[in-house]
Coordinates of C-alpha atoms in Angstrom, one line a residue:
Chain A
M1 CA 5.2 16.9 -60.8
T2 CA 3.8 20.0 -60.2
G3 CA -0.3 19.3 -60.0
A4 CA 0.6 16.2 -57.8
G5 CA 2.1 17.7 -55.1
V6 CA -0.2 20.3 -54.9
T7 CA -2.6 17.4 -54.8
E8 CA -0.5 15.9 -51.7
T9 CA 0.1 19.1 -50.2
T10 CA -3.6 19.8 -49.9
L11 CA -4.4 16.1 -48.8
L12 CA -1.7 16.0 -46.1
A13 CA -3.3 19.9 -44.9
R14 CA -6.3 17.9 -45.2
L15 CA -5.4 14.7 -42.9
A16 CA -3.8 17.2 -40.9
R17 CA -6.9 18.7 -39.9
E18 CA -8.6 16.3 -39.6
R19 CA -6.1 14.5 -37.4
F20 CA -5.2 17.5 -34.9
E21 CA -7.8 19.9 -35.2
P22 CA -5.4 23.1 -35.5
V23 CA -6.6 26.0 -34.3
W24 CA -4.2 29.4 -34.8
L25 CA -4.8 32.0 -32.5
H26 CA -2.6 35.5 -34.4
L27 CA -1.9 37.6 -31.4
D28 CA -0.1 40.8 -30.2
R29 CA 2.3 41.2 -27.8
A30 CA -1.0 42.6 -25.4
F31 CA -2.5 38.6 -26.3
G32 CA -5.1 40.7 -28.1
V33 CA -6.6 39.0 -30.8
R34 CA -6.1 39.6 -34.1
D35 CA -6.9 36.9 -36.2
V36 CA -8.0 33.2 -35.4
T37 CA -8.0 30.5 -37.8
G38 CA -9.6 26.6 -36.9
D39 CA -13.4 26.8 -34.5
P40 CA -11.8 27.2 -31.4
R41 CA -14.9 26.1 -30.0
S42 CA -14.0 22.2 -31.0
Y43 CA -12.4 22.7 -28.0
G44 CA -15.0 23.9 -25.8
Y45 CA -13.0 27.5 -26.0
T46 CA -15.4 30.8 -26.7
L47 CA -14.3 32.2 -30.2
P48 CA -13.1 35.5 -28.4
P49 CA -13.9 39.4 -30.0
R50 CA -10.9 40.8 -32.2
G51 CA -8.8 43.3 -30.7
G52 CA -10.3 41.4 -27.2
D53 CA -8.0 39.9 -24.5
A54 CA -7.3 35.7 -25.6
R55 CA -6.3 34.7 -22.6
A56 CA -10.1 35.3 -21.5
S57 CA -10.8 32.2 -23.5
F58 CA -7.4 30.3 -23.3
D59 CA -6.6 31.1 -20.1
F60 CA -3.6 28.3 -20.3
L61 CA -2.0 31.5 -21.4
Y62 CA -1.7 33.1 -18.3
G63 CA 2.2 33.5 -17.3
V64 CA 3.6 32.4 -21.6
D65 CA 5.5 35.1 -22.1
P66 CA 4.8 36.1 -26.0
R67 CA 9.0 36.7 -26.5
E68 CA 9.3 33.0 -26.7
H69 CA 8.8 29.6 -27.9
T70 CA 6.9 28.0 -25.4
H71 CA 5.3 24.6 -25.4
L72 CA 2.8 23.2 -23.4
E73 CA 2.0 19.3 -23.1
L74 CA -1.9 17.9 -22.8
V75 CA -3.5 21.0 -21.7
E76 CA -7.1 19.9 -20.8
T77 CA -9.7 21.7 -22.5
P78 CA -12.4 23.1 -20.9
N79 CA -14.4 20.1 -23.1
R80 CA -12.1 17.9 -22.4
R81 CA -10.1 17.3 -24.4
C82 CA -6.7 17.2 -24.7
V83 CA -4.4 19.9 -27.2
D84 CA -0.6 20.9 -27.2
V85 CA 0.0 24.5 -27.4
D86 CA 2.7 25.8 -29.2
V87 CA 3.7 29.4 -28.5
E88 CA 5.6 31.5 -31.6
P89 CA 6.8 34.8 -30.9
A90 CA 6.4 36.9 -34.1
C91 CA 7.4 40.5 -35.0
T92 CA 4.4 42.1 -33.9
G93 CA 3.8 39.6 -31.2
C94 CA 3.1 35.8 -31.2
T95 CA 0.8 32.9 -32.7
V96 CA -0.3 30.3 -31.1
L97 CA -1.2 26.9 -32.3
L98 CA -3.4 24.3 -30.1
T99 CA -3.1 20.9 -31.3
D100 CA -5.6 17.8 -30.9
T101 CA -3.7 15.2 -28.5
T102 CA -6.8 13.9 -26.7
A103 CA -5.9 10.5 -28.5
E104 CA -2.3 10.8 -26.9
R105 CA -3.7 11.9 -24.1
E106 CA -5.8 9.0 -23.6
Q107 CA -2.3 6.5 -24.4
H108 CA -1.1 8.0 -21.6
R109 CA -3.2 7.8 -19.6
R110 CA -2.8 4.5 -20.5
L111 CA 0.1 3.9 -19.6
Q112 CA -0.1 5.4 -17.2
Q113 CA -2.3 3.3 -15.3
K114 CA -0.4 0.0 -16.2
T115 CA 2.8 1.7 -14.9
N116 CA 0.9 2.6 -11.7
E117 CA -0.5 -1.3 -11.1
V118 CA 3.0 -2.9 -12.1
L119 CA 4.5 -0.6 -9.1
L120 CA 1.3 -1.9 -7.4
L121 CA 1.5 -5.4 -8.6
A122 CA 5.7 -5.1 -7.0
E123 CA 4.3 -3.1 -3.6
R124 CA 2.3 -6.4 -3.2
Q125 CA 5.0 -8.8 -4.1
A126 CA 7.4 -7.5 -2.3
V127 CA 5.0 -7.5 0.6
L128 CA 4.1 -11.2 -0.2
L129 CA 7.3 -11.8 -0.2
D130 CA 8.3 -10.4 3.3
D131 CA 5.1 -12.8 4.5
L132 CA 6.3 -15.5 2.6
E133 CA 10.0 -15.1 4.6
R134 CA 8.7 -14.9 7.9
L135 CA 6.2 -17.7 7.2
N136 CA 9.3 -19.7 6.3
A137 CA 11.1 -19.2 9.4
V138 CA 8.2 -19.5 11.4
Q139 CA 7.9 -22.8 10.1
A140 CA 11.5 -23.6 10.3
H141 CA 11.4 -23.3 13.6
F142 CA 8.8 -25.6 14.4
I143 CA 9.7 -27.7 12.3
A144 CA 12.6 -27.8 14.3
N145 CA 10.7 -27.4 17.5
M146 CA 8.7 -30.0 17.2
S147 CA 11.1 -32.8 15.6
H148 CA 12.8 -31.7 19.1
E149 CA 10.2 -33.1 20.7
F150 CA 9.4 -36.6 18.3
R151 CA 12.9 -37.1 18.5
T152 CA 13.2 -38.7 22.5
P153 CA 10.4 -41.0 22.7
L154 CA 11.1 -42.1 19.3
A155 CA 14.8 -43.1 20.6
S156 CA 13.0 -44.6 24.0
I157 CA 10.1 -46.5 21.2
V158 CA 13.0 -48.0 19.9
A159 CA 15.9 -48.8 22.7
H160 CA 12.0 -51.0 23.7
A161 CA 11.5 -53.0 20.6
R162 CA 15.4 -53.7 20.0
F163 CA 15.1 -55.0 24.0
L164 CA 12.6 -56.5 23.9
E165 CA 13.7 -58.6 20.4
D166 CA 16.5 -59.8 22.8
A167 CA 14.9 -60.0 25.8
A168 CA 14.0 -63.5 27.5
D169 CA 11.9 -62.8 30.4
P170 CA 8.3 -61.9 29.4
A171 CA 8.0 -60.2 32.8
A172 CA 10.4 -57.4 31.6
A173 CA 9.0 -58.3 28.5
G174 CA 5.5 -56.3 29.7
D175 CA 7.5 -53.4 31.0
G176 CA 9.0 -53.1 27.7
L177 CA 5.7 -53.0 25.7
Y178 CA 4.1 -50.5 28.4
A179 CA 6.8 -47.9 27.8
I180 CA 6.3 -48.1 24.4
R181 CA 3.3 -47.6 24.3
R182 CA 3.4 -44.8 26.9
A183 CA 6.7 -43.3 24.6
A184 CA 4.0 -43.7 21.8
L185 CA 1.0 -41.9 23.6
H186 CA 3.1 -39.4 23.8
L187 CA 4.0 -38.7 20.8
M188 CA 0.2 -38.8 19.8
N189 CA -0.1 -36.3 22.8
L190 CA 2.0 -33.8 20.5
V191 CA 0.8 -34.2 16.9
D192 CA -2.7 -33.5 18.0
N193 CA -1.1 -30.3 20.0
L194 CA 0.8 -29.9 17.3
I195 CA -2.8 -29.0 15.2
D196 CA -3.8 -26.6 18.2
E197 CA 0.3 -25.3 18.1
A198 CA 0.2 -24.5 13.8
Q199 CA -2.6 -21.6 14.9
F200 CA 0.0 -19.2 16.9
E201 CA 2.7 -18.0 16.6
I202 CA 6.0 -19.6 18.1
D203 CA 5.3 -16.9 21.1
E204 CA 2.2 -17.5 21.7
V205 CA 1.8 -21.1 23.2
E206 CA -0.9 -21.3 26.2
L207 CA -1.2 -23.2 28.3
R208 CA -4.6 -26.0 29.4
P209 CA -3.4 -26.0 32.9
V210 CA -5.9 -29.5 34.0
P211 CA -5.6 -31.7 37.1
L212 CA -2.6 -34.6 37.2
R213 CA -0.9 -37.1 39.3
M214 CA 2.3 -37.1 40.3
Q215 CA 2.6 -40.5 40.4
D216 CA 1.7 -41.1 36.7
L217 CA 3.9 -38.5 35.5
L218 CA 7.2 -40.1 37.3
D219 CA 6.3 -43.6 36.2
D220 CA 6.0 -42.4 32.3
V221 CA 9.3 -40.5 33.7
V222 CA 11.0 -43.2 34.9
A223 CA 9.7 -46.1 32.0
L224 CA 10.9 -43.5 29.0
F225 CA 14.2 -43.2 30.5
R226 CA 15.4 -45.9 32.9
P227 CA 16.1 -48.1 30.1
L228 CA 18.9 -45.6 28.0
A229 CA 20.3 -44.9 31.5
L230 CA 20.3 -48.7 32.2
A231 CA 21.4 -49.7 28.3
R232 CA 24.3 -47.4 28.7
G233 CA 25.5 -48.9 32.0
M234 CA 24.2 -46.3 34.0
T235 CA 22.0 -45.8 37.0
F236 CA 19.0 -43.8 36.9
T237 CA 17.4 -42.9 40.1
V238 CA 14.4 -40.9 40.9
T239 CA 13.3 -39.8 44.1
A240 CA 9.7 -37.7 45.0
D241 CA 9.5 -35.3 48.4
T242 CA 7.3 -36.6 50.4
A243 CA 5.6 -33.5 50.7
M244 CA 4.8 -34.1 47.5
P245 CA 0.7 -33.8 46.6
A246 CA -0.5 -37.2 45.0
W247 CA -2.7 -34.8 42.8
V248 CA -1.5 -30.9 41.5
V249 CA -2.6 -28.7 38.3
A250 CA -0.5 -27.6 35.3
D251 CA -0.3 -28.7 31.6
E252 CA 0.1 -31.7 31.7
T253 CA 2.1 -31.7 28.3
R254 CA 3.8 -29.0 29.0
L255 CA 5.4 -30.1 32.1
R256 CA 6.2 -33.5 30.1
Q257 CA 8.0 -31.7 28.1
I258 CA 9.6 -30.0 30.2
L259 CA 10.8 -32.7 31.8
V260 CA 11.5 -35.2 29.0
N261 CA 13.7 -32.2 27.8
V262 CA 16.0 -31.4 31.0
I263 CA 16.4 -35.8 31.7
G264 CA 17.0 -36.3 28.3
N265 CA 19.7 -34.0 28.1
A266 CA 21.2 -35.5 31.3
C267 CA 21.2 -39.4 29.6
K268 CA 22.4 -38.2 26.7
Y269 CA 25.1 -35.9 27.5
T270 CA 26.6 -38.7 29.8
R271 CA 28.0 -41.7 29.5
T272 CA 29.0 -42.7 32.8
G273 CA 27.8 -42.4 36.2
G274 CA 24.4 -42.2 36.7
V275 CA 21.3 -39.4 36.6
T276 CA 19.6 -38.2 39.5
V277 CA 16.0 -36.9 39.1
E278 CA 14.8 -35.1 42.7
L279 CA 11.4 -33.6 42.8
A280 CA 9.7 -31.8 45.9
W281 CA 6.7 -28.8 46.0
S282 CA 6.8 -26.1 48.3
D283 CA 4.4 -23.2 48.1
G284 CA 2.6 -24.7 44.9
R285 CA 5.1 -24.5 43.6
L286 CA 7.0 -28.1 41.6
E287 CA 10.7 -27.6 41.9
M288 CA 12.8 -30.3 40.0
T289 CA 16.7 -30.7 40.3
V290 CA 18.1 -33.4 37.7
T291 CA 22.0 -33.8 38.5
D292 CA 24.4 -35.9 35.9
T293 CA 27.6 -36.8 36.3
G294 CA 28.1 -36.0 32.6
P295 CA 30.9 -33.9 31.1
G296 CA 30.2 -30.8 32.4
M297 CA 29.4 -27.3 30.2
D298 CA 32.3 -24.3 30.0
A299 CA 31.4 -20.4 30.5
D300 CA 31.1 -20.5 26.7
T301 CA 29.1 -22.6 26.0
L302 CA 26.3 -22.2 29.1
A303 CA 25.8 -18.3 28.0
R304 CA 25.1 -20.0 24.4
V305 CA 22.6 -22.8 26.3
Y306 CA 19.3 -20.6 25.6
E307 CA 19.7 -19.8 22.2
P308 CA 17.5 -21.4 19.6
F309 CA 19.7 -24.3 17.4
Q310 CA 22.6 -23.7 19.9
R311 CA 24.7 -27.4 20.3
A312 CA 27.8 -28.0 22.7
V313 CA 30.4 -29.3 20.0
D314 CA 30.1 -32.7 21.4
A315 CA 27.0 -33.5 21.6
P316 CA 26.2 -36.6 20.8
G317 CA 23.3 -37.6 17.9
P318 CA 21.1 -36.0 16.2
G319 CA 19.8 -33.1 17.7
A320 CA 18.0 -29.5 16.7
G321 CA 19.7 -27.3 19.7
L322 CA 15.8 -26.2 21.0
G323 CA 15.5 -28.2 24.4
L324 CA 16.7 -25.8 26.6
C325 CA 15.2 -23.1 24.7
I326 CA 12.2 -24.1 24.3
T327 CA 12.4 -25.4 28.5
R328 CA 13.2 -22.1 29.6
R329 CA 10.6 -20.7 27.8
L330 CA 8.1 -23.8 29.0
V331 CA 8.9 -22.7 32.7
E332 CA 8.6 -18.8 31.8
L333 CA 5.7 -19.3 30.3
M334 CA 4.5 -21.2 34.0
D335 CA 5.5 -18.4 36.1
G336 CA 8.6 -20.5 36.8
A337 CA 12.4 -20.1 36.6
I338 CA 15.5 -22.4 35.2
A339 CA 19.0 -22.2 36.6
I340 CA 21.8 -24.2 35.2
D341 CA 25.1 -25.2 38.2
T342 CA 27.7 -26.6 35.6
A343 CA 31.6 -27.0 35.1
P344 CA 33.9 -28.8 32.8
G345 CA 34.8 -32.7 34.1
R346 CA 32.5 -31.7 37.4
G347 CA 29.1 -32.6 35.0
T348 CA 25.8 -30.8 35.5
R349 CA 22.5 -30.2 37.8
V350 CA 20.0 -28.2 36.3
C351 CA 17.4 -26.5 38.5
L352 CA 13.9 -25.9 37.9
H353 CA 10.8 -24.9 39.1
V354 CA 7.3 -23.8 37.7
A355 CA 3.5 -23.1 39.5
A356 CA 1.8 -26.3 40.4
P357 CA -0.8 -26.2 43.0
A358 CA -2.9 -29.0 44.7
H359 CA -5.6 -30.5 43.5
T360 CA -7.9 -32.3 45.3
P361 CA -9.7 -34.7 43.1
P362 CA -13.4 -35.6 44.0
P363 CA -15.3 -37.3 46.1
A364 CA -15.9 -39.7 43.6
N365 CA -12.6 -40.3 42.2
G366 CA -11.3 -41.2 46.0
A367 CA -8.3 -39.8 48.1
A368 CA -6.5 -37.3 48.1
G369 CA -3.0 -39.1 48.5
E370 CA -3.3 -40.6 51.7
A371 CA -1.2 -43.2 52.7
V372 CA -2.5 -47.1 52.4
V373 CA -0.8 -49.0 54.2
V374 CA -0.6 -52.7 51.8
I375 CA 0.9 -55.2 53.9
D376 CA 1.3 -58.6 51.9
D377 CA 4.1 -60.5 51.1
D378 CA 3.0 -61.9 47.5
T379 CA 4.1 -59.3 45.4
D380 CA 1.6 -60.2 42.8
V381 CA -1.2 -59.4 45.6
Y382 CA 0.5 -56.6 45.3
D383 CA 1.1 -55.2 42.3
I384 CA -2.4 -55.4 42.3
L385 CA -4.1 -54.0 45.1
A386 CA -1.7 -51.1 44.4
F387 CA -2.7 -50.6 40.9
Y388 CA -6.6 -50.4 42.2
L389 CA -5.6 -47.9 45.1
D390 CA -3.5 -46.0 42.7
E391 CA -6.3 -45.7 40.7
A392 CA -8.8 -44.5 43.5
G393 CA -5.9 -41.8 44.7
Y394 CA -4.4 -43.1 47.9
S395 CA -0.8 -43.3 48.0
V396 CA 0.3 -46.7 48.2
Y397 CA 3.6 -48.4 50.6
H398 CA 4.2 -51.7 50.4
A399 CA 5.4 -53.8 53.8
D400 CA 6.1 -57.5 53.4
S401 CA 5.9 -58.1 56.3
G402 CA 5.6 -57.6 59.9
T403 CA 8.2 -56.2 60.5
A404 CA 8.3 -53.6 58.0
A405 CA 4.8 -52.7 58.2
L406 CA 5.9 -51.4 62.2
E407 CA 8.4 -49.5 60.5
V408 CA 5.6 -48.1 57.4
C409 CA 3.7 -47.6 60.1
A410 CA 6.1 -46.0 62.6
T411 CA 7.4 -43.2 59.8
L412 CA 3.9 -42.3 57.9
D413 CA 0.8 -40.5 58.3
V414 CA -1.0 -43.5 57.5
H415 CA -4.7 -43.5 56.8
A416 CA -5.3 -47.5 56.6
V417 CA -3.8 -50.5 56.9
V418 CA -4.7 -53.3 54.2
M419 CA -3.0 -56.8 55.3
D420 CA -2.9 -60.0 54.4
R421 CA -4.1 -63.2 57.4
N422 CA -1.0 -65.2 56.6
L423 CA 3.1 -63.1 56.4
P424 CA 6.6 -64.5 56.5
D425 CA 7.2 -63.4 60.3
T426 CA 4.1 -62.7 62.2
S427 CA 0.3 -63.6 61.5
G428 CA -2.4 -61.0 60.4
F429 CA -3.8 -61.4 64.0
D430 CA -0.8 -61.2 65.2
L431 CA 0.6 -57.4 63.7
V432 CA -3.5 -56.1 63.9
Q433 CA -2.9 -56.4 68.3
S434 CA 0.7 -54.7 67.3
L435 CA -0.4 -51.8 65.6
R436 CA -3.2 -50.9 68.1
A437 CA -0.5 -51.0 70.9
C438 CA 1.4 -48.9 69.3
G439 CA -1.7 -46.3 68.5
Y440 CA -2.7 -46.7 65.4
D441 CA -6.5 -45.7 65.3
G442 CA -7.0 -46.0 61.3
P443 CA -8.9 -49.0 59.5
V444 CA -7.3 -52.3 59.1
V445 CA -9.0 -54.6 56.3
M446 CA -7.9 -57.9 56.4
L447 CA -8.3 -59.5 52.8
T448 CA -6.9 -63.0 52.5
A449 CA -8.1 -66.0 50.6
S450 CA -9.1 -68.4 53.7
N451 CA -13.0 -67.8 54.4
L452 CA -13.7 -69.6 57.3
G453 CA -15.7 -68.1 59.8
S454 CA -13.3 -68.4 62.7
D455 CA -10.6 -65.9 61.4
R456 CA -13.5 -63.3 60.6
A457 CA -14.3 -63.5 64.2
R458 CA -10.0 -63.8 65.6
A459 CA -9.8 -60.8 63.2
Q460 CA -12.3 -58.6 65.0
A461 CA -11.6 -59.9 68.4
A462 CA -7.8 -58.8 66.4
G463 CA -8.8 -54.7 66.2
C464 CA -9.1 -55.3 62.1
S465 CA -11.8 -53.1 61.0
A466 CA -13.5 -55.3 58.2
F467 CA -12.7 -58.9 56.3
L468 CA -13.0 -59.0 53.4
V469 CA -12.6 -62.2 50.8
K470 CA -9.7 -62.6 48.2
P471 CA -10.0 -61.8 45.5
V472 CA -12.7 -58.4 46.8
A473 CA -13.6 -56.4 43.7
P474 CA -11.3 -53.2 44.0
E475 CA -14.7 -50.9 44.3
R476 CA -15.5 -52.6 47.1
L477 CA -12.3 -52.3 48.6
V478 CA -11.7 -48.6 48.2
A479 CA -15.6 -48.3 49.2
C480 CA -14.7 -50.3 52.4
L481 CA -12.1 -47.7 53.6
R482 CA -13.8 -44.7 52.8
D483 CA -16.3 -46.2 54.8
H484 CA -14.6 -47.3 57.4
A485 CA -12.2 -43.1 57.0
G486 CA -12.5 -40.9 59.7
R487 CA -13.8 -43.6 62.6
A488 CA -11.6 -45.6 65.2
H489 CA -11.6 -49.0 64.4
G490 CA -15.0 -51.0 65.0
R491 CA -16.6 -54.2 64.5
P492 CA -15.2 -55.9 62.0
R493 CA -17.8 -56.3 58.2
D494 CA -18.8 -59.4 56.7
G495 CA -16.5 -59.8 53.1
Chain B
M1 CA -9.5 -47.0 34.9
S2 CA -6.6 -46.7 33.1
R3 CA -6.3 -50.1 31.5
A4 CA -2.8 -48.3 29.3
R5 CA -1.8 -49.2 33.3
L6 CA -3.0 -52.0 34.3
E7 CA -2.7 -54.2 31.4
P8 CA 1.5 -54.3 32.0
L9 CA 0.6 -56.4 35.3
L10 CA -1.9 -58.6 34.1
L11 CA 0.5 -59.4 31.5
R12 CA 3.0 -59.7 33.2
Y13 CA 1.0 -61.9 35.8
R14 CA -0.2 -64.4 33.4
R15 CA 3.3 -64.7 32.2
G16 CA 4.5 -66.1 35.4
L17 CA 2.0 -68.3 36.0
P18 CA 4.5 -71.0 34.2
A19 CA 7.1 -69.7 36.5
K20 CA 4.6 -70.7 39.1
A21 CA 3.5 -75.0 37.2
R22 CA 7.0 -75.4 38.2
E23 CA 7.6 -74.6 41.5
L24 CA 4.3 -76.6 42.3
E25 CA 5.3 -79.5 40.2
A26 CA 8.5 -79.5 42.6
L27 CA 6.7 -79.0 45.7
A28 CA 4.7 -81.6 45.1
S29 CA 7.8 -84.4 44.2
A30 CA 7.4 -84.1 48.1
G31 CA 4.2 -85.2 49.0
L32 CA 0.6 -83.6 47.8
Y33 CA -0.6 -83.6 51.5
G34 CA 0.9 -82.3 54.7
N35 CA 3.3 -80.8 52.4
R36 CA 3.1 -77.1 54.4
A37 CA 4.6 -75.3 51.8
L38 CA 2.9 -76.5 48.4
T39 CA -0.9 -75.9 50.8
E40 CA 0.6 -72.2 51.1
L41 CA 1.6 -71.7 47.0
L42 CA -2.1 -73.0 45.8
H43 CA -3.3 -70.2 49.7
Q44 CA -1.1 -67.4 47.4
I45 CA -2.1 -68.6 43.6
A46 CA -5.7 -68.9 45.0
G47 CA -5.7 -65.2 47.1
A48 CA -3.9 -63.6 43.6
A49 CA -5.3 -65.0 40.7
G50 CA -8.7 -64.2 41.0
F51 CA -7.3 -60.2 41.5
Y52 CA -5.9 -60.8 37.4
G53 CA -9.1 -62.0 36.5
E54 CA -8.1 -66.1 36.7
H55 CA -10.8 -66.9 38.7
E56 CA -10.9 -70.7 37.6
I57 CA -7.0 -70.8 38.3
A58 CA -8.5 -69.6 41.5
R59 CA -11.2 -72.1 42.4
R60 CA -9.1 -75.6 41.8
A61 CA -6.4 -73.6 43.4
R62 CA -8.4 -72.6 46.9
Q63 CA -9.8 -76.8 46.1
L64 CA -6.9 -78.1 46.2
E65 CA -5.4 -76.4 49.1
Q66 CA -8.4 -77.2 51.2
R67 CA -7.9 -80.9 50.0
V68 CA -4.9 -81.5 50.8
S69 CA -4.4 -80.1 53.9
C70 CA -6.7 -82.6 55.4
G71 CA -5.2 -85.7 53.7
P72 CA -7.5 -88.1 51.1
E73 CA -10.4 -89.5 52.1
D74 CA -9.5 -92.0 50.3
A75 CA -8.0 -94.1 46.8
A76 CA -10.5 -92.6 44.8
A77 CA -10.2 -88.8 46.8
E78 CA -6.9 -89.1 46.5
T79 CA -7.0 -90.2 42.3
A80 CA -8.9 -87.4 42.1
D81 CA -7.3 -84.6 43.7
R82 CA -4.3 -85.5 41.9
N83 CA -5.7 -85.5 38.9
A84 CA -7.1 -81.7 39.8
F85 CA -3.4 -80.7 40.5
E86 CA -2.2 -82.2 37.1
R87 CA -5.4 -80.4 35.3
L88 CA -4.0 -76.6 37.7
V89 CA -0.9 -77.3 36.9
T90 CA -1.1 -77.7 33.2
Q91 CA -3.9 -74.6 32.7
L92 CA -0.7 -72.5 34.2
A93 CA 2.0 -74.0 32.7
S94 CA -0.1 -73.2 29.6
A95 CA -0.9 -69.6 30.3
R96 CA 0.2 -66.3 27.9

């Protein structure tokens, strides 16, 4: 056994030497070298001379007290290996043991690296989670916003479609189809903008001002809301100030969005009575007042009305509570302001104004809102002429008799007159004489289905500027009006 | 030109034509010739139809307006006028 024990001890000593490459330094109390076992050169240290100061070679000994047990871990050696250092006090000095821990250091380094990587990943994950949370909030806000915008035209489409199911009047059915088309176009417009807006944060909406014709906007508003109001037995009235320019410059989609939100709210909350929309314009600003006879709001509700996702407790139907929040932001974006006057049981009045400078369309597109009076008792003829003249940029007024024509011409700054030959209470020949006698000096175009040469001569003698035969091409009628604009009536032209 | 805004007008006009056919028939029951109300309605149809692209209706209405305002030349002409009137009424009544 003794022999085996010796062998094992020898084997363990050899393994220990190979694994740990120990170096023993036997030092006196002043770190003088008394003896060295092992080869310190394997760690890059110079072999110190006997009696010399060991700290000259082993600088980690500076600050070490030879009278105390000391353990230094992972000390880097001159040749970039690594050792653990153990200082053992002895009677005459101390013993210093260096053992190789290069492998441990490498393992420690790898562990540290992994720890750092994990920490870094955790940090990145936290940042990503923050981003995700923010994006989720923006997305939720955005979706709620858009849902609100889709709901109103969709409601109009549904209402018109339901009406068409029961419509016995073909003409009314045509109006319904038109309203459905407009509402669908509005939705399509929103979807188009959705693609653009997805690029922006919710507070970074950009305005895209374009020339827009107010009559188109008013027609759309009426087509969108009148059926809803009428279906509830309410009145729906839209009035526009005569000072309103035919064209203004504004972001059409945003302006429409504002109108739809405010009028939609008024229609939604009003059960009896009606909704009145008044539009005015002055000094480059469009002013809109929407008055309803709904239940009104108390002070608490009014204080929260612009906050997102806030809806009245008794709000009818679905909604995200974003309408007025969006509206105010858009109004302010359009350099305007909004105010609400309301009280319980007194209805609500919303007044807002936005920048909308007047726009003069280029001459090629027609007139800039000049008044043209169409005098014809046939509404089919009036409707189609009004359409073409409106398209050409004129503001069109209707008179279905001579008497009505004289009244209209007395109250308006009339640019031109288009009249039928036969009217219920007078002839076109007599009427043009009356107009001239009243001082009207602008163009008068007689438009008739009769192509008699005698009628032409009579028209000229009565004071007509031009004589055209129905059906005249719209561009020819417009050209005729332009041709005669700005000069007193003269010889009639052949039609 | 906004076709979207024009189409409802065209549709409404076409859908109103059957009513005009019934109105013409009612007026013609009092006689085709020397009938001021009938002549005025034909004049009105002749004036408006062309604006809405109904040129054939406009042409027939204008021809009839001229013929019924001055009376038939003979029996054959009267038959031709009545046939023309029926064709116009049929065309108006079948418009959609």
